[in-house]
Short mmCIF file of C-alpha atoms in Angstrom, two decimals:
data_model
loop_
_atom_site.label_atom_id
_atom_site.label_comp_id
_atom_site.label_asym_id
_atom_site.label_seq_id
_atom_site.Cartn_x
_atom_site.Cartn_y
_atom_site.Cartn_z
CA MET A 1 59.50 11.89 72.88
CA ILE A 2 56.92 12.22 75.65
CA SER A 3 56.69 9.37 78.13
CA VAL A 4 53.17 8.60 79.35
CA VAL A 5 51.58 6.39 81.99
CA LEU A 6 47.90 5.78 81.28
CA LEU A 7 45.51 5.03 84.15
CA GLY A 8 42.11 3.49 83.41
CA ALA A 9 40.73 1.16 80.77
CA GLY A 10 37.15 2.31 80.14
CA ASN A 11 35.99 3.76 76.82
CA VAL A 12 38.25 6.83 76.95
CA GLY A 13 41.19 4.90 78.41
CA THR A 14 41.02 2.20 75.74
CA HIS A 15 40.83 4.74 72.91
CA LEU A 16 43.75 6.67 74.40
CA TYR A 17 45.74 3.44 74.67
CA ARG A 18 45.19 2.75 70.95
CA VAL A 19 46.29 6.20 69.89
CA PHE A 20 49.22 6.48 72.36
CA ILE A 21 50.66 3.13 71.30
CA LYS A 22 50.58 4.16 67.64
CA ALA A 23 51.93 7.71 68.02
CA LYS A 24 55.54 8.16 66.93
CA ASN A 25 56.53 10.74 69.50
CA VAL A 26 54.77 9.15 72.45
CA ASN A 27 56.32 6.46 74.61
CA LEU A 28 53.52 4.71 76.50
CA VAL A 29 55.58 3.24 79.32
CA GLN A 30 52.79 1.70 81.40
CA TRP A 31 49.05 1.06 81.56
CA TYR A 32 47.44 0.83 84.97
CA ASN A 33 43.97 -0.51 85.73
CA ARG A 34 42.52 -1.52 89.09
CA SER A 35 41.66 -4.86 87.54
CA LEU A 36 44.13 -6.55 85.20
CA ASP A 37 41.32 -8.41 83.41
CA HIS A 38 40.58 -5.50 81.09
CA ILE A 39 44.19 -4.93 80.02
CA TYR A 40 45.65 -8.43 80.25
CA ALA A 41 45.33 -8.91 76.50
CA TYR A 42 47.70 -5.99 75.90
CA GLN A 43 50.59 -7.22 78.07
CA ASN A 44 52.80 -7.97 75.07
CA SER A 45 52.52 -4.39 73.80
CA VAL A 46 52.81 -2.43 77.03
CA ASP A 47 53.86 -2.87 80.66
CA ILE A 48 50.61 -3.41 82.61
CA THR A 49 49.92 -3.18 86.33
CA ASP A 50 47.10 -3.08 88.87
CA ASN A 51 49.37 -1.81 91.64
CA LEU A 52 49.82 1.94 92.09
CA ASN A 53 53.08 1.32 93.98
CA ASP A 54 54.58 -0.14 90.82
CA LEU A 55 53.99 2.97 88.71
CA VAL A 56 57.11 3.99 86.79
CA VAL A 57 58.42 7.48 86.15
CA ALA A 58 56.90 9.38 83.22
CA ASP A 59 56.52 12.92 81.88
CA VAL A 60 52.77 12.77 82.37
CA TYR A 61 50.17 10.54 84.03
CA ILE A 62 46.84 10.54 82.19
CA ILE A 63 43.88 9.55 84.38
CA ALA A 64 41.00 8.17 82.33
CA VAL A 65 38.60 6.84 84.97
CA SER A 66 35.04 7.84 85.90
CA ASP A 67 34.57 11.33 87.38
CA ASP A 68 33.73 9.83 90.77
CA SER A 69 37.02 7.91 90.95
CA ILE A 70 39.43 10.63 89.79
CA ALA A 71 39.78 12.33 93.19
CA GLN A 72 40.50 9.11 95.06
CA LEU A 73 42.88 7.68 92.47
CA SER A 74 44.86 10.91 92.17
CA LYS A 75 45.25 11.08 95.96
CA GLN A 76 46.57 7.53 96.10
CA LEU A 77 49.46 8.19 93.71
CA PRO A 78 52.64 7.34 95.68
CA PHE A 79 54.78 10.18 94.32
CA LYS A 80 55.05 13.97 94.31
CA ASP A 81 55.50 16.93 91.97
CA ARG A 82 54.77 15.05 88.77
CA LEU A 83 52.33 16.09 86.05
CA VAL A 84 48.95 14.36 86.45
CA ALA A 85 46.10 15.18 84.07
CA HIS A 86 42.51 13.93 84.15
CA THR A 87 40.37 13.53 81.03
CA SER A 88 36.96 14.62 82.33
CA GLY A 89 34.81 17.27 80.72
CA SER A 90 33.22 18.46 83.93
CA LEU A 91 35.51 17.87 86.93
CA HIS A 92 37.43 20.81 88.40
CA PHE A 93 41.10 19.92 88.80
CA ARG A 94 41.10 21.15 92.39
CA HIS A 95 39.37 17.84 93.20
CA MET A 96 42.62 16.01 92.44
CA GLY A 97 45.31 15.23 95.03
CA GLN A 98 47.57 18.21 95.71
CA ASN A 99 50.84 16.30 95.83
CA ASN A 100 51.27 16.55 92.09
CA ARG A 101 51.00 19.18 89.33
CA ARG A 102 47.34 18.98 88.34
CA ALA A 103 46.09 19.42 84.80
CA VAL A 104 43.34 18.50 82.34
CA PHE A 105 43.60 16.68 79.00
CA TYR A 106 39.98 16.38 77.83
CA PRO A 107 39.35 14.85 74.41
CA LEU A 108 36.02 16.23 73.20
CA GLN A 109 34.45 13.26 71.49
CA THR A 110 31.99 10.40 72.09
CA PHE A 111 33.77 7.12 72.60
CA SER A 112 32.33 3.64 72.27
CA LYS A 113 34.47 0.58 72.78
CA HIS A 114 33.71 -1.09 69.49
CA ARG A 115 34.09 1.90 67.24
CA ASP A 116 37.34 3.34 65.95
CA ILE A 117 37.80 7.09 66.10
CA ASP A 118 39.83 9.25 63.74
CA PHE A 119 41.75 10.93 66.54
CA SER A 120 43.12 13.64 64.29
CA GLN A 121 39.57 15.05 64.30
CA VAL A 122 39.31 15.17 68.10
CA PRO A 123 39.89 18.56 69.75
CA ILE A 124 41.74 18.23 73.06
CA CYS A 125 40.90 20.79 75.75
CA ILE A 126 43.96 21.35 77.91
CA GLU A 127 44.26 23.19 81.19
CA SER A 128 47.06 23.77 83.68
CA THR A 129 48.26 26.54 85.97
CA ASN A 130 51.79 25.96 84.77
CA LYS A 131 53.06 27.20 81.40
CA SER A 132 55.56 24.38 80.79
CA ASP A 133 52.97 21.73 81.66
CA LEU A 134 50.58 23.38 79.22
CA ASP A 135 53.30 23.16 76.56
CA LEU A 136 53.86 19.50 77.29
CA LEU A 137 50.12 18.74 77.01
CA ALA A 138 49.90 20.71 73.76
CA ASN A 139 52.84 18.70 72.41
CA LEU A 140 51.19 15.47 73.50
CA ALA A 141 48.03 16.46 71.60
CA LYS A 142 50.19 17.36 68.60
CA ALA A 143 51.89 13.96 68.75
CA LEU A 144 48.39 12.46 68.31
CA ASN A 145 47.76 14.78 65.32
CA CYS A 146 45.07 16.53 67.35
CA LYS A 147 44.27 20.18 67.69
CA SER A 148 44.53 21.34 71.29
CA VAL A 149 42.74 24.31 72.79
CA ILE A 150 43.61 26.00 76.06
CA ILE A 151 40.35 26.13 77.96
CA ASP A 152 39.67 27.21 81.54
CA THR A 153 37.51 25.20 83.92
CA GLU A 154 34.34 27.20 83.41
CA GLN A 155 34.65 27.06 79.62
CA ARG A 156 35.33 23.33 79.73
CA GLN A 157 32.22 22.78 81.82
CA VAL A 158 30.20 24.84 79.37
CA ILE A 159 31.60 22.80 76.47
CA HIS A 160 30.69 19.62 78.30
CA LEU A 161 27.15 20.91 78.82
CA ALA A 162 26.84 21.91 75.16
CA ALA A 163 28.19 18.48 74.20
CA VAL A 164 25.35 16.83 76.12
CA PHE A 165 22.90 18.74 73.89
CA ALA A 166 24.84 18.10 70.67
CA ASN A 167 25.56 14.45 71.37
CA ASN A 168 23.47 12.71 74.11
CA PHE A 169 20.25 14.62 73.44
CA VAL A 170 20.67 14.48 69.67
CA ASN A 171 21.22 10.75 69.92
CA GLN A 172 18.05 10.46 72.01
CA LEU A 173 16.12 12.19 69.21
CA TYR A 174 17.53 9.56 66.84
CA ARG A 175 16.20 7.00 69.31
CA VAL A 176 12.73 8.59 69.29
CA ALA A 177 12.78 8.57 65.48
CA HIS A 178 13.75 4.90 65.67
CA GLU A 179 10.77 4.16 67.95
CA ILE A 180 8.38 6.08 65.68
CA THR A 181 9.46 4.27 62.51
CA ASP A 182 9.63 0.86 64.24
CA ASN A 183 6.06 1.23 65.49
CA LYS A 184 4.81 1.47 61.91
CA GLY A 185 7.04 -1.18 60.38
CA VAL A 186 9.27 1.33 58.60
CA GLU A 187 13.02 0.70 58.55
CA PHE A 188 15.00 3.27 60.58
CA ASP A 189 17.68 2.93 57.86
CA ILE A 190 15.70 5.19 55.57
CA LEU A 191 16.53 8.12 57.90
CA LYS A 192 20.29 7.57 57.95
CA PRO A 193 21.21 9.76 54.96
CA LEU A 194 19.10 12.56 56.46
CA ILE A 195 20.80 12.18 59.85
CA LEU A 196 24.23 12.39 58.24
CA GLU A 197 23.36 15.36 56.04
CA THR A 198 21.93 17.22 59.05
CA ALA A 199 25.30 16.91 60.80
CA LEU A 200 27.29 17.71 57.64
CA LYS A 201 25.25 20.85 56.99
CA VAL A 202 26.28 22.54 60.25
CA GLN A 203 29.95 21.85 59.53
CA GLU A 204 29.54 24.62 56.93
CA MET A 205 26.63 26.80 57.98
CA SER A 206 25.20 27.84 61.35
CA PRO A 207 22.33 25.77 62.78
CA PHE A 208 20.24 28.94 62.57
CA ILE A 209 20.70 29.15 58.80
CA ALA A 210 20.44 25.37 58.35
CA GLN A 211 16.97 25.09 59.91
CA THR A 212 14.02 24.00 57.75
CA GLY A 213 10.68 22.28 58.42
CA PRO A 214 7.18 22.97 59.71
CA ALA A 215 8.11 24.77 62.97
CA LYS A 216 10.38 27.25 61.20
CA ARG A 217 7.78 27.79 58.46
CA ASN A 218 5.07 28.07 61.15
CA ASP A 219 3.17 25.47 59.12
CA LYS A 220 0.33 24.88 61.58
CA LYS A 221 -1.46 22.29 59.47
CA THR A 222 1.55 19.98 59.36
CA ILE A 223 2.28 20.50 63.06
CA LYS A 224 -1.33 19.62 63.89
CA ARG A 225 -1.17 16.51 61.66
CA HIS A 226 2.07 15.42 63.34
CA LEU A 227 0.64 15.85 66.82
CA LYS A 228 -2.33 13.71 65.82
CA LEU A 229 0.00 11.04 64.48
CA ILE A 230 2.11 10.78 67.65
CA GLU A 231 0.90 7.94 69.85
CA ASN A 232 3.35 8.32 72.71
CA GLN A 233 2.78 11.11 75.29
CA HIS A 234 6.48 11.41 75.89
CA HIS A 235 7.23 11.94 72.21
CA GLU A 236 4.46 14.50 72.11
CA ALA A 237 6.04 16.52 74.94
CA ILE A 238 9.36 16.56 73.07
CA TYR A 239 7.62 17.57 69.84
CA GLN A 240 5.82 20.46 71.57
CA LEU A 241 8.88 21.75 73.42
CA LEU A 242 11.26 21.64 70.45
CA THR A 243 8.69 23.14 68.10
CA GLU A 244 8.32 26.02 70.58
CA SER A 245 12.10 26.31 70.78
CA ILE A 246 12.47 26.56 66.99
CA LYS A 247 9.68 29.17 66.83
CA LYS A 248 11.38 31.20 69.56
CA THR A 249 14.74 31.05 67.82
CA HIS A 250 13.22 32.17 64.53
CA GLY A 251 10.97 34.86 66.02
CA ILE A 252 7.64 33.17 65.30
CA LYS A 253 4.78 33.77 67.68
CA MET B 1 14.55 7.95 28.51
CA ILE B 2 11.93 9.45 30.83
CA SER B 3 10.58 12.88 29.92
CA VAL B 4 9.85 15.14 32.88
CA VAL B 5 8.20 18.50 33.46
CA LEU B 6 9.23 20.04 36.77
CA LEU B 7 6.88 22.47 38.55
CA GLY B 8 8.26 24.70 41.30
CA ALA B 9 11.60 26.33 42.05
CA GLY B 10 11.95 26.31 45.82
CA ASN B 11 14.64 24.30 47.64
CA VAL B 12 13.37 20.90 46.53
CA GLY B 13 12.53 22.10 43.02
CA THR B 14 15.96 23.64 42.50
CA HIS B 15 17.75 20.53 43.72
CA LEU B 16 15.57 18.34 41.49
CA TYR B 17 16.34 20.61 38.55
CA ARG B 18 20.09 20.15 39.10
CA VAL B 19 19.86 16.40 39.29
CA PHE B 20 17.32 15.99 36.44
CA ILE B 21 19.38 18.09 34.04
CA LYS B 22 22.48 15.98 34.76
CA ALA B 23 20.84 12.55 34.63
CA LYS B 24 21.56 10.54 31.47
CA ASN B 25 18.21 8.83 31.20
CA VAL B 26 16.07 11.81 32.08
CA ASN B 27 14.90 14.38 29.57
CA LEU B 28 13.85 17.50 31.49
CA VAL B 29 11.61 19.04 28.86
CA GLN B 30 10.30 22.02 30.82
CA TRP B 31 10.53 23.90 34.10
CA TYR B 32 7.47 25.79 35.30
CA ASN B 33 7.38 28.37 38.06
CA ARG B 34 4.61 30.86 38.84
CA SER B 35 7.26 33.58 38.67
CA LEU B 36 9.92 33.45 35.97
CA ASP B 37 12.35 35.43 38.13
CA HIS B 38 13.59 32.35 39.95
CA ILE B 39 14.24 30.27 36.83
CA TYR B 40 15.15 32.93 34.30
CA ALA B 41 18.85 32.20 34.74
CA TYR B 42 18.31 28.64 33.50
CA GLN B 43 16.56 29.47 30.21
CA ASN B 44 19.53 28.38 28.12
CA SER B 45 19.52 24.91 29.64
CA VAL B 46 15.81 24.19 29.76
CA ASP B 47 12.52 25.43 28.36
CA ILE B 48 10.99 27.63 31.08
CA THR B 49 7.45 28.91 31.53
CA ASP B 50 5.16 30.63 34.03
CA ASN B 51 2.04 29.68 32.10
CA LEU B 52 0.29 26.39 32.87
CA ASN B 53 -1.41 26.47 29.46
CA ASP B 54 2.00 26.19 27.81
CA LEU B 55 2.93 22.95 29.53
CA VAL B 56 4.26 20.37 27.09
CA VAL B 57 3.61 16.63 27.05
CA ALA B 58 5.81 14.49 29.33
CA ASP B 59 5.86 11.07 30.96
CA VAL B 60 5.61 12.63 34.39
CA TYR B 61 4.93 16.02 35.98
CA ILE B 62 6.79 16.52 39.24
CA ILE B 63 5.21 19.11 41.55
CA ALA B 64 7.72 20.61 43.97
CA VAL B 65 5.81 23.47 45.57
CA SER B 66 4.75 24.08 49.19
CA ASP B 67 2.18 21.68 50.68
CA ASP B 68 -0.43 24.41 50.71
CA SER B 69 -0.10 25.06 46.98
CA ILE B 70 -0.03 21.46 45.70
CA ALA B 71 -3.82 21.00 45.68
CA GLN B 72 -4.52 24.20 43.79
CA LEU B 73 -1.71 23.81 41.27
CA SER B 74 -2.61 20.19 40.49
CA LYS B 75 -6.25 21.17 39.90
CA GLN B 76 -5.22 23.90 37.48
CA LEU B 77 -3.34 21.56 35.15
CA PRO B 78 -5.03 21.89 31.73
CA PHE B 79 -4.82 18.22 30.73
CA LYS B 80 -6.11 14.80 31.74
CA ASP B 81 -4.94 11.26 32.49
CA ARG B 82 -1.27 12.10 32.77
CA LEU B 83 1.04 11.07 35.63
CA VAL B 84 1.40 13.87 38.21
CA ALA B 85 3.50 13.32 41.35
CA HIS B 86 3.98 15.64 44.30
CA THR B 87 7.16 15.67 46.43
CA SER B 88 5.70 16.28 49.88
CA GLY B 89 6.39 14.16 52.93
CA SER B 90 3.06 14.70 54.56
CA LEU B 91 0.34 15.45 52.00
CA HIS B 92 -2.13 12.72 51.04
CA PHE B 93 -2.36 12.40 47.26
CA ARG B 94 -6.15 12.51 47.38
CA HIS B 95 -5.71 16.28 47.85
CA MET B 96 -4.51 16.54 44.26
CA GLY B 97 -6.77 17.20 41.28
CA GLN B 98 -8.54 14.05 40.07
CA ASN B 99 -8.15 14.67 36.36
CA ASN B 100 -4.75 13.05 36.30
CA ARG B 101 -3.04 9.89 37.64
CA ARG B 102 -1.88 10.98 41.08
CA ALA B 103 1.36 9.83 42.70
CA VAL B 104 4.10 10.74 45.16
CA PHE B 105 7.83 11.14 44.56
CA TYR B 106 9.19 12.22 47.97
CA PRO B 107 12.97 12.64 48.32
CA LEU B 108 13.76 12.14 52.02
CA GLN B 109 16.45 14.72 52.64
CA THR B 110 16.97 18.25 53.95
CA PHE B 111 17.53 20.71 51.15
CA SER B 112 19.09 24.15 51.37
CA LYS B 113 19.55 26.27 48.30
CA HIS B 114 23.25 26.90 48.72
CA ARG B 115 24.33 23.38 49.53
CA ASP B 116 24.91 20.58 47.04
CA ILE B 117 23.47 17.19 47.84
CA ASP B 118 24.87 13.82 46.84
CA PHE B 119 21.59 12.62 45.38
CA SER B 120 22.71 9.02 45.18
CA GLN B 121 22.39 9.01 48.98
CA VAL B 122 18.78 10.25 48.96
CA PRO B 123 16.05 7.63 49.42
CA ILE B 124 12.97 8.40 47.30
CA CYS B 125 9.61 7.33 48.73
CA ILE B 126 7.25 6.54 45.86
CA GLU B 127 3.53 5.92 45.95
CA SER B 128 0.88 5.29 43.29
CA THR B 129 -2.27 3.23 42.90
CA ASN B 130 -1.09 2.15 39.49
CA LYS B 131 1.61 -0.49 38.96
CA SER B 132 3.01 0.94 35.72
CA ASP B 133 3.21 4.43 37.23
CA LEU B 134 5.05 2.97 40.20
CA ASP B 135 7.51 1.34 37.79
CA LEU B 136 8.05 4.63 35.99
CA LEU B 137 8.73 6.46 39.27
CA ALA B 138 11.12 3.71 40.38
CA ASN B 139 12.94 4.04 37.06
CA LEU B 140 13.08 7.80 37.46
CA ALA B 141 14.68 7.36 40.92
CA LYS B 142 17.09 4.83 39.42
CA ALA B 143 18.04 7.30 36.69
CA LEU B 144 19.13 9.66 39.50
CA ASN B 145 21.16 6.82 41.09
CA CYS B 146 18.78 6.87 44.06
CA LYS B 147 17.24 4.04 45.98
CA SER B 148 13.47 4.14 45.85
CA VAL B 149 11.12 2.63 48.39
CA ILE B 150 7.43 1.95 47.87
CA ILE B 151 5.73 3.57 50.84
CA ASP B 152 2.03 4.03 51.56
CA THR B 153 0.57 7.33 52.75
CA GLU B 154 0.50 6.46 56.44
CA GLN B 155 4.11 5.22 56.39
CA ARG B 156 5.24 8.32 54.49
CA GLN B 157 3.59 10.55 57.07
CA VAL B 158 5.30 8.60 59.84
CA ILE B 159 8.65 8.93 58.08
CA HIS B 160 8.05 12.67 57.74
CA LEU B 161 7.27 12.91 61.45
CA ALA B 162 10.39 10.91 62.37
CA ALA B 163 12.39 13.14 60.02
CA VAL B 164 11.27 16.20 62.00
CA PHE B 165 12.83 14.62 65.11
CA ALA B 166 15.99 13.44 63.33
CA ASN B 167 16.53 16.65 61.38
CA ASN B 168 14.65 19.80 62.55
CA PHE B 169 14.77 19.00 66.26
CA VAL B 170 18.33 17.71 66.10
CA ASN B 171 19.33 20.90 64.32
CA GLN B 172 17.61 22.93 67.04
CA LEU B 173 19.74 21.13 69.66
CA TYR B 174 22.80 22.17 67.65
CA ARG B 175 21.41 25.69 67.84
CA VAL B 176 21.02 25.48 71.63
CA ALA B 177 24.61 24.19 71.89
CA HIS B 178 25.64 27.15 69.74
CA GLU B 179 23.87 29.57 72.11
CA ILE B 180 25.45 27.95 75.18
CA THR B 181 28.99 28.12 73.80
CA ASP B 182 28.53 31.63 72.37
CA ASN B 183 27.39 32.94 75.75
CA LYS B 184 30.72 31.95 77.29
CA GLY B 185 32.96 33.02 74.43
CA VAL B 186 33.68 29.46 73.31
CA GLU B 187 33.79 28.74 69.56
CA PHE B 188 30.91 26.48 68.41
CA ASP B 189 33.47 24.95 66.00
CA ILE B 190 34.93 22.87 68.80
CA LEU B 191 31.72 20.79 68.81
CA LYS B 192 31.70 20.02 65.09
CA PRO B 193 33.73 16.78 65.18
CA LEU B 194 31.45 15.53 67.99
CA ILE B 195 28.34 16.41 66.00
CA LEU B 196 29.62 14.53 62.97
CA GLU B 197 30.73 11.47 64.96
CA THR B 198 27.31 11.34 66.69
CA ALA B 199 25.64 11.05 63.28
CA LEU B 200 28.25 8.61 61.92
CA LYS B 201 27.88 6.33 64.93
CA VAL B 202 24.20 5.59 64.27
CA GLN B 203 24.95 4.69 60.66
CA GLU B 204 26.47 1.53 62.16
CA MET B 205 24.87 0.96 65.54
CA SER B 206 21.41 1.64 66.96
CA PRO B 207 20.90 4.92 68.86
CA PHE B 208 20.10 2.78 71.89
CA ILE B 209 23.55 1.18 71.83
CA ALA B 210 25.28 4.44 70.85
CA GLN B 211 24.04 6.38 73.89
CA THR B 212 26.57 7.64 76.47
CA GLY B 213 26.66 10.50 78.98
CA PRO B 214 25.36 11.52 82.40
CA ALA B 215 21.65 10.70 81.88
CA LYS B 216 22.37 7.17 80.70
CA ARG B 217 24.88 6.65 83.56
CA ASN B 218 22.36 8.22 85.97
CA ASP B 219 25.23 10.49 87.06
CA LYS B 220 23.24 12.77 89.34
CA LYS B 221 26.19 14.97 90.31
CA THR B 222 26.95 15.95 86.72
CA ILE B 223 23.27 16.47 85.91
CA LYS B 224 22.94 18.76 88.94
CA ARG B 225 26.07 20.68 87.94
CA HIS B 226 24.74 21.11 84.41
CA LEU B 227 21.37 22.38 85.61
CA LYS B 228 23.17 24.93 87.77
CA LEU B 229 25.26 26.03 84.79
CA ILE B 230 22.26 26.60 82.48
CA GLU B 231 21.21 30.25 82.48
CA ASN B 232 18.29 30.02 80.09
CA GLN B 233 14.94 28.61 81.33
CA HIS B 234 14.12 27.31 77.93
CA HIS B 235 17.38 25.37 77.68
CA GLU B 236 16.70 24.02 81.16
CA ALA B 237 13.30 22.66 80.13
CA ILE B 238 14.90 20.87 77.17
CA TYR B 239 17.66 19.50 79.40
CA GLN B 240 15.15 18.14 81.91
CA LEU B 241 12.83 16.59 79.33
CA LEU B 242 15.55 14.88 77.27
CA THR B 243 17.36 13.66 80.39
CA GLU B 244 14.07 12.06 81.50
CA SER B 245 13.62 10.62 78.03
CA ILE B 246 17.08 8.99 78.06
CA LYS B 247 16.46 7.59 81.55
CA LYS B 248 13.12 6.16 80.44
CA THR B 249 14.67 4.55 77.36
CA HIS B 250 17.44 2.98 79.42
CA GLY B 251 15.23 1.87 82.30
CA ILE B 252 16.60 4.26 84.93
CA LYS B 253 14.27 5.48 87.66
#
């Protein structure tokens, strides 16, 4: 049984709370947030606090607050030599207070408050300079039915960067598609099976192999027709740049 | 029972073959391709031909060849006043030969030869100037367990454009993420659950609501760190443009 204190109640914190409280081999002993408002509703399920001086002893302290607040919060912890892990994809752990054993427990997924996540499908990137701490974090991931991967800081930052392309930027392309269909009174819904299939395809084959469409075929007529159809300059710039990118990838000049 | 002659054996043609041959209320009476090589293996299941003069009578002729070949093929058909539908997302049906009743039967999905599609999840965009032809095409879609939507040419072209953003360009971002991870010896696999969740999220909520990440938070530190980390100029241009796009969408200056 691994005892855990969770710090933070944003998107990641709230999802971690849900999965920690359910996990058989995890004992969530306390949930800290700087304001009790966000966690008040959970007081019957877990000990809650907004006072760092009241933090209880645990095997690991998981910090799930914004990147900008991790350094400060970790330095304010009123104890020494305990295992403290942040959950950020991009922050180096040297930014955390040195009084404790610093580590990373980064769940690679997009979290929204009102959407449940199948945590068993979330890879956890773990990092520590200490072998036994690494083991504990791997066991914690295992207790959540997650795969864990030992990743160094540079690799984690690269993963975080790639995740911005594969998640934030992809989602923005969905948004552009939404704007384009909306403008002509077409329901965005009609694109949803295509969106899902596009993501399912690369679970099995590489994006290189999966590519189709006018840019890959170098179908100049269709590309020209599309550019004529686009009414928004900003959408046009994205169309041009990504068409060039596909051509480059597939060796078309 | 609707009798169908299928023309073409590319990605779309092959997928249509598979679903026509299985459908209870469809009688696939013939499969034409300009070269028999591609369809020879199916000769025990369906009448095959590479000769337009041998085409048999059917309720509808479905043309699934490349956009550039549709006009020519439809003009070569050696009969009159029959229902002929193409499957293209962007071609106006006035480009087809005028001897027959022209229509569109456009399955909105990404097709790859070696990947099975759950056709019941594919919306079919249908178009015809003739009410009874429209009914027949709707019934054909229904026989495949598909939803059909009556869409005019301009809307179909807009859907096709939006599909390029939501499929081809999205897939290219997966490719960029693949390049970024590969360059640092990180397995692309680690991103797959994120890719899937990103697509699942917008099945339920709008892309606007689903957005997260540094651009939406206007997290300048992380954006700066990412730009430093990017080694490829081309990736950098995409990062800049899509970051600006997200900021614009979410009203960040």
